[in-house]
PDB file of C-alpha atoms and ligand atoms in Angstrom:
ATOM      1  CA  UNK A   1     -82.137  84.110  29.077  1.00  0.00           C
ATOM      2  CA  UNK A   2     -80.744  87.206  30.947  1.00  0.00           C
ATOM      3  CA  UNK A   3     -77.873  88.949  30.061  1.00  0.00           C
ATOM      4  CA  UNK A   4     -76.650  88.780  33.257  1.00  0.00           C
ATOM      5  CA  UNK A   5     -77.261  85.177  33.800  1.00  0.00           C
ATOM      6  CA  UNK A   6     -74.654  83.047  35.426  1.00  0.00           C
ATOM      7  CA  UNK A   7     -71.904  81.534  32.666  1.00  0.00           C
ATOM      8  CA  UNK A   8     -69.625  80.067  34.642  1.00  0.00           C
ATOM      9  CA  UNK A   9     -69.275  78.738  38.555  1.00  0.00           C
ATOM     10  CA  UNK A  10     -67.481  81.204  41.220  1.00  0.00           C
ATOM     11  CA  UNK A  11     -63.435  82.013  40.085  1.00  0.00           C
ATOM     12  CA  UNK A  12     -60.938  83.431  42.194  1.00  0.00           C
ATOM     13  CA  UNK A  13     -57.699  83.992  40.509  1.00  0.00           C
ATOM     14  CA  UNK A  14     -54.640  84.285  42.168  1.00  0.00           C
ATOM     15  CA  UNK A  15     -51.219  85.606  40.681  1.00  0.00           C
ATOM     16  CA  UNK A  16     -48.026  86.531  41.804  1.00  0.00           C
ATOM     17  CA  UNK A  17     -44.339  86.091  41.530  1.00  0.00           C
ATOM     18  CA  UNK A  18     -42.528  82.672  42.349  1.00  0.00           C
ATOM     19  CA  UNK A  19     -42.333  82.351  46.349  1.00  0.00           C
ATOM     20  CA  UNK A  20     -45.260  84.823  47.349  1.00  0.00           C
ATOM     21  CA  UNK A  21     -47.086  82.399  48.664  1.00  0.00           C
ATOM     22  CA  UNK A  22     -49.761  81.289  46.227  1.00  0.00           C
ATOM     23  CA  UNK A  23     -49.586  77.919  45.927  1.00  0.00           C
ATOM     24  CA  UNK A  24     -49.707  76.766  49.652  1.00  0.00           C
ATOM     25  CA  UNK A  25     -52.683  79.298  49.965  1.00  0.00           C
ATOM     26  CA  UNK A  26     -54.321  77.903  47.007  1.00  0.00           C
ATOM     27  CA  UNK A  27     -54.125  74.623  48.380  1.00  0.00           C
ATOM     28  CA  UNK A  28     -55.620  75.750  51.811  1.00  0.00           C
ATOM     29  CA  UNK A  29     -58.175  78.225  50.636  1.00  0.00           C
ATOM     30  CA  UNK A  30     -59.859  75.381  48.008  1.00  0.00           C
ATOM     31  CA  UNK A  31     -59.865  72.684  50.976  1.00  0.00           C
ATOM     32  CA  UNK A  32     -61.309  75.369  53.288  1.00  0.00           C
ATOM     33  CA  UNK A  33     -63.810  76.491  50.607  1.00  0.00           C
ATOM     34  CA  UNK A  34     -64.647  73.448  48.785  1.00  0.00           C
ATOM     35  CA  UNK A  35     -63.466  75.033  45.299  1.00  0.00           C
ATOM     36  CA  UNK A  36     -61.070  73.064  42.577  1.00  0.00           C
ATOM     37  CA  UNK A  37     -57.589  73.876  42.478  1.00  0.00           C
ATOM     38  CA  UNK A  38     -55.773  74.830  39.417  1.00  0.00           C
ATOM     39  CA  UNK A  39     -52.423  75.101  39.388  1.00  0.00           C
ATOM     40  CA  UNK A  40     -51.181  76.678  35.392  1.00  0.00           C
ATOM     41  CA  UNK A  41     -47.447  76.906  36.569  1.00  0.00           C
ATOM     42  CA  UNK A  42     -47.647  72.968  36.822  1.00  0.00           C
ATOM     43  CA  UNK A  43     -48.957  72.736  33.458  1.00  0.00           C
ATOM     44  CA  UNK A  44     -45.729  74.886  32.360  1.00  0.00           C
ATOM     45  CA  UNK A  45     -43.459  72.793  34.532  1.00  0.00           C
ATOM     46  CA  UNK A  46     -44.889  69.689  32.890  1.00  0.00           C
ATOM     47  CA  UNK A  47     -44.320  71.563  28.983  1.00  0.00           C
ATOM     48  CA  UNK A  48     -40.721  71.738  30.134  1.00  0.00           C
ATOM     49  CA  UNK A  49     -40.274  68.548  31.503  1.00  0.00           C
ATOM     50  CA  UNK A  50     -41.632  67.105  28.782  1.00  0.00           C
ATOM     51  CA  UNK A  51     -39.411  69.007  26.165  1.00  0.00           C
ATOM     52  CA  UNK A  52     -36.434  67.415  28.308  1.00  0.00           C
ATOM     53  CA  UNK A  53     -37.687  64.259  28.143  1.00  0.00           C
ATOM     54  CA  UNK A  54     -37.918  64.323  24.419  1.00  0.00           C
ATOM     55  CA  UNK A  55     -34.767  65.981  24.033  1.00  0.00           C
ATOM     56  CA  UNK A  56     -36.227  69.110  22.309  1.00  0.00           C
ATOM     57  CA  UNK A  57     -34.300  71.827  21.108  1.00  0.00           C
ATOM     58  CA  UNK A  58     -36.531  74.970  21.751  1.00  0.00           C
ATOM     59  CA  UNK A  59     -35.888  76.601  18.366  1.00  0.00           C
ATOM     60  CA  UNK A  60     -37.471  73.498  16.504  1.00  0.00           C
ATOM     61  CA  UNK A  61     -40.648  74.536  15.615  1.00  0.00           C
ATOM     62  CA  UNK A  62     -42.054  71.256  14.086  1.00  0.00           C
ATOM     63  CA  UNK A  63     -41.328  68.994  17.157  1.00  0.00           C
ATOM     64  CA  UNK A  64     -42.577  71.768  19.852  1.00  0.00           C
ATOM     65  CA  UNK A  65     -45.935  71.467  18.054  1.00  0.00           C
ATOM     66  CA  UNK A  66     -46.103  67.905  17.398  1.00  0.00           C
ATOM     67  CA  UNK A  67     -45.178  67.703  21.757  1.00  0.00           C
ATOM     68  CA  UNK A  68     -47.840  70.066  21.993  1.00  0.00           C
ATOM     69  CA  UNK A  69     -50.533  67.495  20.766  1.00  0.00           C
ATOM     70  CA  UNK A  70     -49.528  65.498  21.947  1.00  0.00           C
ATOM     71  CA  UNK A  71     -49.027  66.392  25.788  1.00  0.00           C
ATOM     72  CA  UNK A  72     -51.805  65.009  27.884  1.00  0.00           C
ATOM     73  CA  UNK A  73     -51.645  66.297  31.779  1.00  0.00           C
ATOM     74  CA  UNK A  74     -53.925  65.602  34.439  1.00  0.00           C
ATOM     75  CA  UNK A  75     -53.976  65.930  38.205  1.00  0.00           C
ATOM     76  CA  UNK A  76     -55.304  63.854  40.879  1.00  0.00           C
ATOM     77  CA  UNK A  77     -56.076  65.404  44.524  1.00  0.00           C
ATOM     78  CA  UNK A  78     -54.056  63.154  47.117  1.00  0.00           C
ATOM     79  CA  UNK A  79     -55.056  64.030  50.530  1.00  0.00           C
ATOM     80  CA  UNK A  80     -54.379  67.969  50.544  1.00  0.00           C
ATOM     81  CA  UNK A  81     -51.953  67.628  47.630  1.00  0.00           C
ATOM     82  CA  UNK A  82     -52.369  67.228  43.811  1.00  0.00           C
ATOM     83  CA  UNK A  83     -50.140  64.091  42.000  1.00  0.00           C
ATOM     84  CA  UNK A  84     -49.718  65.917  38.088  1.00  0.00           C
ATOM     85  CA  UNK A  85     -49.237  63.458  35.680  1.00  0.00           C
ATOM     86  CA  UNK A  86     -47.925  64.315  32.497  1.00  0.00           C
ATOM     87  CA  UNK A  87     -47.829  61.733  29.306  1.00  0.00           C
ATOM     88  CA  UNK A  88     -49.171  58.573  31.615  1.00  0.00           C
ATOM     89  CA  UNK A  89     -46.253  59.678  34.112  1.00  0.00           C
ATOM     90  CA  UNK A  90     -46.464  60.905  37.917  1.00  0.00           C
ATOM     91  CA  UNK A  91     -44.224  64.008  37.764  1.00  0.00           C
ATOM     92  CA  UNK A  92     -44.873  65.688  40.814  1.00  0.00           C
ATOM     93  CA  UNK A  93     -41.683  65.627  42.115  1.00  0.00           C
ATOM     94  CA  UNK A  94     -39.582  65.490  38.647  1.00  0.00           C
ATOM     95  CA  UNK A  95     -41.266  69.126  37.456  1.00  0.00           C
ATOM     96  CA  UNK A  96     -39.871  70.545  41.179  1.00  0.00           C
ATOM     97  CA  UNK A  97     -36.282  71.085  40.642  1.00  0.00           C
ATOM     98  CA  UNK A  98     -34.064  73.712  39.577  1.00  0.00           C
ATOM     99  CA  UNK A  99     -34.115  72.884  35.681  1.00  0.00           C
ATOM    100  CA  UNK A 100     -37.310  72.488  35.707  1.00  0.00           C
ATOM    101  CA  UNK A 101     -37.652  75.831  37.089  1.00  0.00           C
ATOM    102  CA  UNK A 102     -35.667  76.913  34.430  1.00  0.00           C
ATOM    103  CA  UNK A 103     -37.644  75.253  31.273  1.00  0.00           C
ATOM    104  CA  UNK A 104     -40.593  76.141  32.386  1.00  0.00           C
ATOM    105  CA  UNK A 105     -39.696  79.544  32.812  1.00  0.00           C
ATOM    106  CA  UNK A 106     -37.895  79.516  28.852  1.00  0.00           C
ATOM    107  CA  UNK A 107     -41.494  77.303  27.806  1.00  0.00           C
ATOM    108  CA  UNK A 108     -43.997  79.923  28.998  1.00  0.00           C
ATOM    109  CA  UNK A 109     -42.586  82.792  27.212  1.00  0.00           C
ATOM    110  CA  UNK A 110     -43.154  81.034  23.656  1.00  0.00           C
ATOM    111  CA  UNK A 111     -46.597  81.867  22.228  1.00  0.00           C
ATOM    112  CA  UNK A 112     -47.596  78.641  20.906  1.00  0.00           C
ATOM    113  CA  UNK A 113     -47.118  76.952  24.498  1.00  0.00           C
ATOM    114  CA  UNK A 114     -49.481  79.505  25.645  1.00  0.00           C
ATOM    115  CA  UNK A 115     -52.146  78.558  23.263  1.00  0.00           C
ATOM    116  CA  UNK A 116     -52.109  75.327  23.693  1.00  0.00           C
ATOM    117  CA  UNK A 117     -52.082  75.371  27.526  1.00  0.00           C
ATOM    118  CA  UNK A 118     -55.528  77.907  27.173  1.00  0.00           C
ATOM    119  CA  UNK A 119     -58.189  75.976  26.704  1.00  0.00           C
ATOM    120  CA  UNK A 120     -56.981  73.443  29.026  1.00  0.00           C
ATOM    121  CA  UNK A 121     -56.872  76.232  31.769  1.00  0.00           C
ATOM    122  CA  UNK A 122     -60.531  77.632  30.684  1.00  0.00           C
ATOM    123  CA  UNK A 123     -61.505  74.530  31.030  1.00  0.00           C
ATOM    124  CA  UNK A 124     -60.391  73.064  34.067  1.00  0.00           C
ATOM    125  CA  UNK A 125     -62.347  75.955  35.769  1.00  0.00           C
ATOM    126  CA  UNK A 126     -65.580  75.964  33.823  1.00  0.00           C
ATOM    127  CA  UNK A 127     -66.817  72.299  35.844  1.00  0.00           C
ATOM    128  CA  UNK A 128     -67.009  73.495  39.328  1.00  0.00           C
ATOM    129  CA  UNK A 129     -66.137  76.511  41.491  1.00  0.00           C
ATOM    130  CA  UNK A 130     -62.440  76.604  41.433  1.00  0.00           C
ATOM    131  CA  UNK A 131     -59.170  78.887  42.749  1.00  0.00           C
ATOM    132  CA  UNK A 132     -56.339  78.943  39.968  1.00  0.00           C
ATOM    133  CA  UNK A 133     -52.869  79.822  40.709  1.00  0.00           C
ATOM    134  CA  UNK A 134     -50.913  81.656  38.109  1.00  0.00           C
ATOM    135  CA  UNK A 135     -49.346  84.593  36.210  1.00  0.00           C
ATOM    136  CA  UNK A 136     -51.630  85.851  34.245  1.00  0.00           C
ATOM    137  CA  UNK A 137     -55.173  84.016  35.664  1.00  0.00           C
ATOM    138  CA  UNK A 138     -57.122  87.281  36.366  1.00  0.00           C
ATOM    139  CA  UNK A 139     -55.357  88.835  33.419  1.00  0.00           C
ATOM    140  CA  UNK A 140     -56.168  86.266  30.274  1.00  0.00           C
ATOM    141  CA  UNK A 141     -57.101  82.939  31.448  1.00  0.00           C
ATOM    142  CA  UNK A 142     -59.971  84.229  33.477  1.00  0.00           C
ATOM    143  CA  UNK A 143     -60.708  88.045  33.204  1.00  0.00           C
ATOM    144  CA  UNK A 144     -64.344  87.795  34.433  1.00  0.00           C
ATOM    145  CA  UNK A 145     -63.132  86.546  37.440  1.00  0.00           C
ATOM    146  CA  UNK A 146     -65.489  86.362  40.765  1.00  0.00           C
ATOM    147  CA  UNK A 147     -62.120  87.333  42.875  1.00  0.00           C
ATOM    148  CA  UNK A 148     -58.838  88.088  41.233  1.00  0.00           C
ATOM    149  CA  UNK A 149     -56.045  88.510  44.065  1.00  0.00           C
ATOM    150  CA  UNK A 150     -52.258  89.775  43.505  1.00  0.00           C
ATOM    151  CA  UNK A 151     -50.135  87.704  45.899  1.00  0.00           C
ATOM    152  CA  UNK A 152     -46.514  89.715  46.707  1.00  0.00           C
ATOM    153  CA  UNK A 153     -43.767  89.570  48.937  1.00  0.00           C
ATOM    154  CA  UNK A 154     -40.115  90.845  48.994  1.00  0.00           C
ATOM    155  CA  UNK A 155     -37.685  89.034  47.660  1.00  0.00           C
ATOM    156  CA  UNK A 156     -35.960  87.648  49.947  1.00  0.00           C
ATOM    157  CA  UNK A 157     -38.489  86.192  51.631  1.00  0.00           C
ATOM    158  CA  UNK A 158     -39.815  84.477  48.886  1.00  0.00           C
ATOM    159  CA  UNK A 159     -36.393  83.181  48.195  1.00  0.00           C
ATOM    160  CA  UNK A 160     -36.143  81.918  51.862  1.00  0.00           C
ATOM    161  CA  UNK A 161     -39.588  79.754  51.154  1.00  0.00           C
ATOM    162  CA  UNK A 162     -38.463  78.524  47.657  1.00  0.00           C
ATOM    163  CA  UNK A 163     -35.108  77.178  49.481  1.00  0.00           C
ATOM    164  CA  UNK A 164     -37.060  75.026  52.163  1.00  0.00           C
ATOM    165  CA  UNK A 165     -39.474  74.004  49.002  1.00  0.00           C
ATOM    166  CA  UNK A 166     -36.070  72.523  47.378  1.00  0.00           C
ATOM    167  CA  UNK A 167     -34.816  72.010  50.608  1.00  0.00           C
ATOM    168  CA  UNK A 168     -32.450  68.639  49.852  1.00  0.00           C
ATOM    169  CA  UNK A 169     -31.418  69.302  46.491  1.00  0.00           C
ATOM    170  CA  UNK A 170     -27.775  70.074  46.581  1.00  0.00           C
ATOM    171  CA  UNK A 171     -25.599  72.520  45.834  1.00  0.00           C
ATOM    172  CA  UNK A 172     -28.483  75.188  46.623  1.00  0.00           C
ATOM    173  CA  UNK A 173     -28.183  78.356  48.964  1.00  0.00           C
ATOM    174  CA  UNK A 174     -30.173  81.634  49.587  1.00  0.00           C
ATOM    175  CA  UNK A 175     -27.597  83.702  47.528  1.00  0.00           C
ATOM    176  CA  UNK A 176     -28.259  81.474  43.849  1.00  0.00           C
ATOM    177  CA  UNK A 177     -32.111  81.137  45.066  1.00  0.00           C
ATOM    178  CA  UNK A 178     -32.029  85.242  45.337  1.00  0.00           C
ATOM    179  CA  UNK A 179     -30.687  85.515  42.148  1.00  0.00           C
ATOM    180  CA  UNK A 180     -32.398  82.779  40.394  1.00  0.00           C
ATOM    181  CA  UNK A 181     -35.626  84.336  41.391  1.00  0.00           C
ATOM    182  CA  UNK A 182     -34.718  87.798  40.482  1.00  0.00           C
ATOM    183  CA  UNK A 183     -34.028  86.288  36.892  1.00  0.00           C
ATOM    184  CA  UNK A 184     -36.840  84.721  36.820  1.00  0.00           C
ATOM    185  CA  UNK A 185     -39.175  87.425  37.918  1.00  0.00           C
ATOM    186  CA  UNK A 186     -37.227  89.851  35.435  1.00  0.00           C
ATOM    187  CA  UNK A 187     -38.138  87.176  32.594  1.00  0.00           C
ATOM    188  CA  UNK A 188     -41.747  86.122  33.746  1.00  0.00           C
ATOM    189  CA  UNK A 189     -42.853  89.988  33.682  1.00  0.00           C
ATOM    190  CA  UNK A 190     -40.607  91.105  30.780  1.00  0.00           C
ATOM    191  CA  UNK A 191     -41.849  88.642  27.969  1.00  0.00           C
ATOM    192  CA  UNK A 192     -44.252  90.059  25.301  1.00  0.00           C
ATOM    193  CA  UNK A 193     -47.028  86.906  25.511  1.00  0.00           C
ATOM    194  CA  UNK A 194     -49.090  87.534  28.609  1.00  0.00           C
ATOM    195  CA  UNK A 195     -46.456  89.279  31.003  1.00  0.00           C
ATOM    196  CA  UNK A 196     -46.937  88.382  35.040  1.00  0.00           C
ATOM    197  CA  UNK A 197     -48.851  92.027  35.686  1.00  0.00           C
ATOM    198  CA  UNK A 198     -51.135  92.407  38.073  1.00  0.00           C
ATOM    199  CA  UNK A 199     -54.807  93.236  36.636  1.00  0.00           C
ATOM    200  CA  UNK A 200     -56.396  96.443  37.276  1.00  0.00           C
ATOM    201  CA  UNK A 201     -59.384  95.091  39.159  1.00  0.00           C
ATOM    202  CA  UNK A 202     -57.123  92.963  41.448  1.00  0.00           C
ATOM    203  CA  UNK A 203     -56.607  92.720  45.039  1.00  0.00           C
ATOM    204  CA  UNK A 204     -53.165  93.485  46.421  1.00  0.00           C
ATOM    205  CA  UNK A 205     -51.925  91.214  49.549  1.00  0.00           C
ATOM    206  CA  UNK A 206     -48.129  91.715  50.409  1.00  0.00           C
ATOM    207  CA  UNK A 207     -47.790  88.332  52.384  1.00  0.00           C
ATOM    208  CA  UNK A 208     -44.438  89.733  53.740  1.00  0.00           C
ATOM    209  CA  UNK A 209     -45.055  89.607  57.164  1.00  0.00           C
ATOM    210  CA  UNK A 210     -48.051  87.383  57.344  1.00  0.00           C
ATOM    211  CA  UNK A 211     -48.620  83.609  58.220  1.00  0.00           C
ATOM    212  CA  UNK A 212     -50.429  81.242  55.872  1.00  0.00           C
ATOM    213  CA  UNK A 213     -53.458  81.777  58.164  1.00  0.00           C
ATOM    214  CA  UNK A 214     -53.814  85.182  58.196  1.00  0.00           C
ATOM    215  CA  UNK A 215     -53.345  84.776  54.147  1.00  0.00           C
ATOM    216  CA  UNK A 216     -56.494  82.364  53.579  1.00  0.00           C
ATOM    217  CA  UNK A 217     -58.518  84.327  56.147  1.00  0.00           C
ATOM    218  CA  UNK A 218     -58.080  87.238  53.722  1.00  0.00           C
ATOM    219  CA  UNK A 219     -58.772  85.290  51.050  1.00  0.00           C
ATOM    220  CA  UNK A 220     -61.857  83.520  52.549  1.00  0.00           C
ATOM    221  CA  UNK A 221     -63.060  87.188  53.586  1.00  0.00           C
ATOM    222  CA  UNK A 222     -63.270  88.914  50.434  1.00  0.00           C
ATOM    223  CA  UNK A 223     -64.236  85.693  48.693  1.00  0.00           C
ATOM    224  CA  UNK A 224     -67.781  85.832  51.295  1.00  0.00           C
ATOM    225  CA  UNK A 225     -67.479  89.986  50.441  1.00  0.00           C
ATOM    226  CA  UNK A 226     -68.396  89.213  46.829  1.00  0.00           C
ATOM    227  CA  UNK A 227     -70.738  86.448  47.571  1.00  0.00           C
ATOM    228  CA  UNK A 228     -69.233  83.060  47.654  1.00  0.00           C
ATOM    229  CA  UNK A 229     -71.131  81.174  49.884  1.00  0.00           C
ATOM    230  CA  UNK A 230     -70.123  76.958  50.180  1.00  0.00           C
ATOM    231  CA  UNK A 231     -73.012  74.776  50.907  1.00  0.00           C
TER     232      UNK A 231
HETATM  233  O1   DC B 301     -45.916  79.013  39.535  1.00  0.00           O
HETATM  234  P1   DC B 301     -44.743  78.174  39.009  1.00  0.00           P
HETATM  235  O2   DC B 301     -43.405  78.567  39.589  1.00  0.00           O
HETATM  236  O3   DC B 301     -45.003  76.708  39.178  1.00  0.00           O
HETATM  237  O4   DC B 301     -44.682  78.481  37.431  1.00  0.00           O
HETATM  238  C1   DC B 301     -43.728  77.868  36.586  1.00  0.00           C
HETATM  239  C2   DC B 301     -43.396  78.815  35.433  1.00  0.00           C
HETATM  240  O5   DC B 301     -44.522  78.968  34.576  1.00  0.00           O
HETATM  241  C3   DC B 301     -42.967  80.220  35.864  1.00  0.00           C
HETATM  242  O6   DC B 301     -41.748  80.561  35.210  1.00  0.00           O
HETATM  243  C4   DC B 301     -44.056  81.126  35.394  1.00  0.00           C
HETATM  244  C5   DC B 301     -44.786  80.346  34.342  1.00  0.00           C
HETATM  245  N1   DC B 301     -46.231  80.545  34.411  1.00  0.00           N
HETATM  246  C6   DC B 301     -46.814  81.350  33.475  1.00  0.00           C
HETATM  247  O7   DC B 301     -46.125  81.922  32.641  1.00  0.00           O
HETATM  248  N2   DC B 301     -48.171  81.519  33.455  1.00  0.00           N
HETATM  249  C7   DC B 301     -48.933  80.916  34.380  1.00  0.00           C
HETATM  250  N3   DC B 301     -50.269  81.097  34.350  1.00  0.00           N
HETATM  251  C8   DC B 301     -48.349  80.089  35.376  1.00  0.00           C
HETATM  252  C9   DC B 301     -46.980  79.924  35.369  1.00  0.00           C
END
């Protein structure tokens, strides 16, 4: 067999900070394209809810791992939308709040969590053509990549769209959303296990100023520039 020979179906991998925009064009772009959708942060979200479900103090190494092997997440697609599931549960809502936000952010900064979420990343894309949402897709999870985009915008726009995401939760305004994402951001591209960077053969798309359209066109474009082609 060729060296060159296909190993895996068509990846596009797109990263970027909370609120730029990736996950609504994810969504879109794999319903326009026909690909799988993988959303990693979800995975993360469902680590941390499930370390607040057990009650888990992060420092104890023992239980961490034994919640590790525990963990079983899947996703169903509803309609445009994926249910996650985590431990026979329907969290979809539950990993969307504030403290959730939080753990997840404190649970994908530990090593081991990394690790174990891996191979379950890998391997969600290997079964079909697939777009994956994350930090660090086009940096570790996937860096033979068909497509690997960098998804930015400033911050207080993305604040703006992660305040009508939580838009009902109380007690929330644009000022602690600014400030919450600046910590997080700070954290998520500050931690030593697989920082949020942007790779080197990525395409930058400051989503600033641009509708959701004008995003997936992009997206669609260079995805036909290197050759995806659906049906
Ligand atoms: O994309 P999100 O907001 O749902 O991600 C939740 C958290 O998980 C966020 O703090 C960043 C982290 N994350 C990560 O470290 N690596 C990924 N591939 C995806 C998310």
């Amino acid at each position: 067999m060729s060296a060159d020979h296909r190993k895996q179906p068509f990846i596009i991998t797109l990263d970027g900070p909370s609120g730029s925009g990736k996950s609504t064009a994810c969504r879109r772009v794999a319903a326009r394209l026909g690909l799988g959708y993988i959303d990693t942060g979800a995975m993360y979200r469902c680590v941390g809810w499930a370390v607040r479900e057990a009650g888990l103090n992060l420092d104890d190494e023992k239980g961490l791992e034994k919640l590790l092997a525990d963990l079983k997440i899947s996703f169903r697609p509803a309609g445009t939308e994926n249910r996650v599931f985590c431990n026979g549960q329907d969290v979809t809502r539950a990993i969307r709040t504030p403290e959730i936000d939080r753990l997840a952010s404190a649970v994908s900064a530990i090593g081991r969590v990394r690790r174990a979420l891996l191979p379950l990343q890998r391997a969600a894309g290997r079964s079909r053509p697939a777009i994956i949402d994350g930090r660090d897709a086009g940096t570790v999870i996937f860096p033979d990549a068909d497509l690997k985009i960098y998804l930015d915008a400033d911050l207080e726009t993305r604040a703006r769209r992660r305040l009508k995401d939580q838009a009902g939760e109380k007690g929330i305004d644009l000022e602690k959303v600014i400030s919450a994402i600046r910590e997080r951001d700070r954290a998520d591209s500050s931690r030593a296990n697989a920082p949020l960077k942007m790779a080197d053969d990525a395409i930058l798309i400051d989503t600033t100023r641009m509708s959701l359209d004008e995003v997936c066109e992009e997206v669609a474009r260079l995805a036909r520039d290197r050759g995806f082609t659906n049906g």
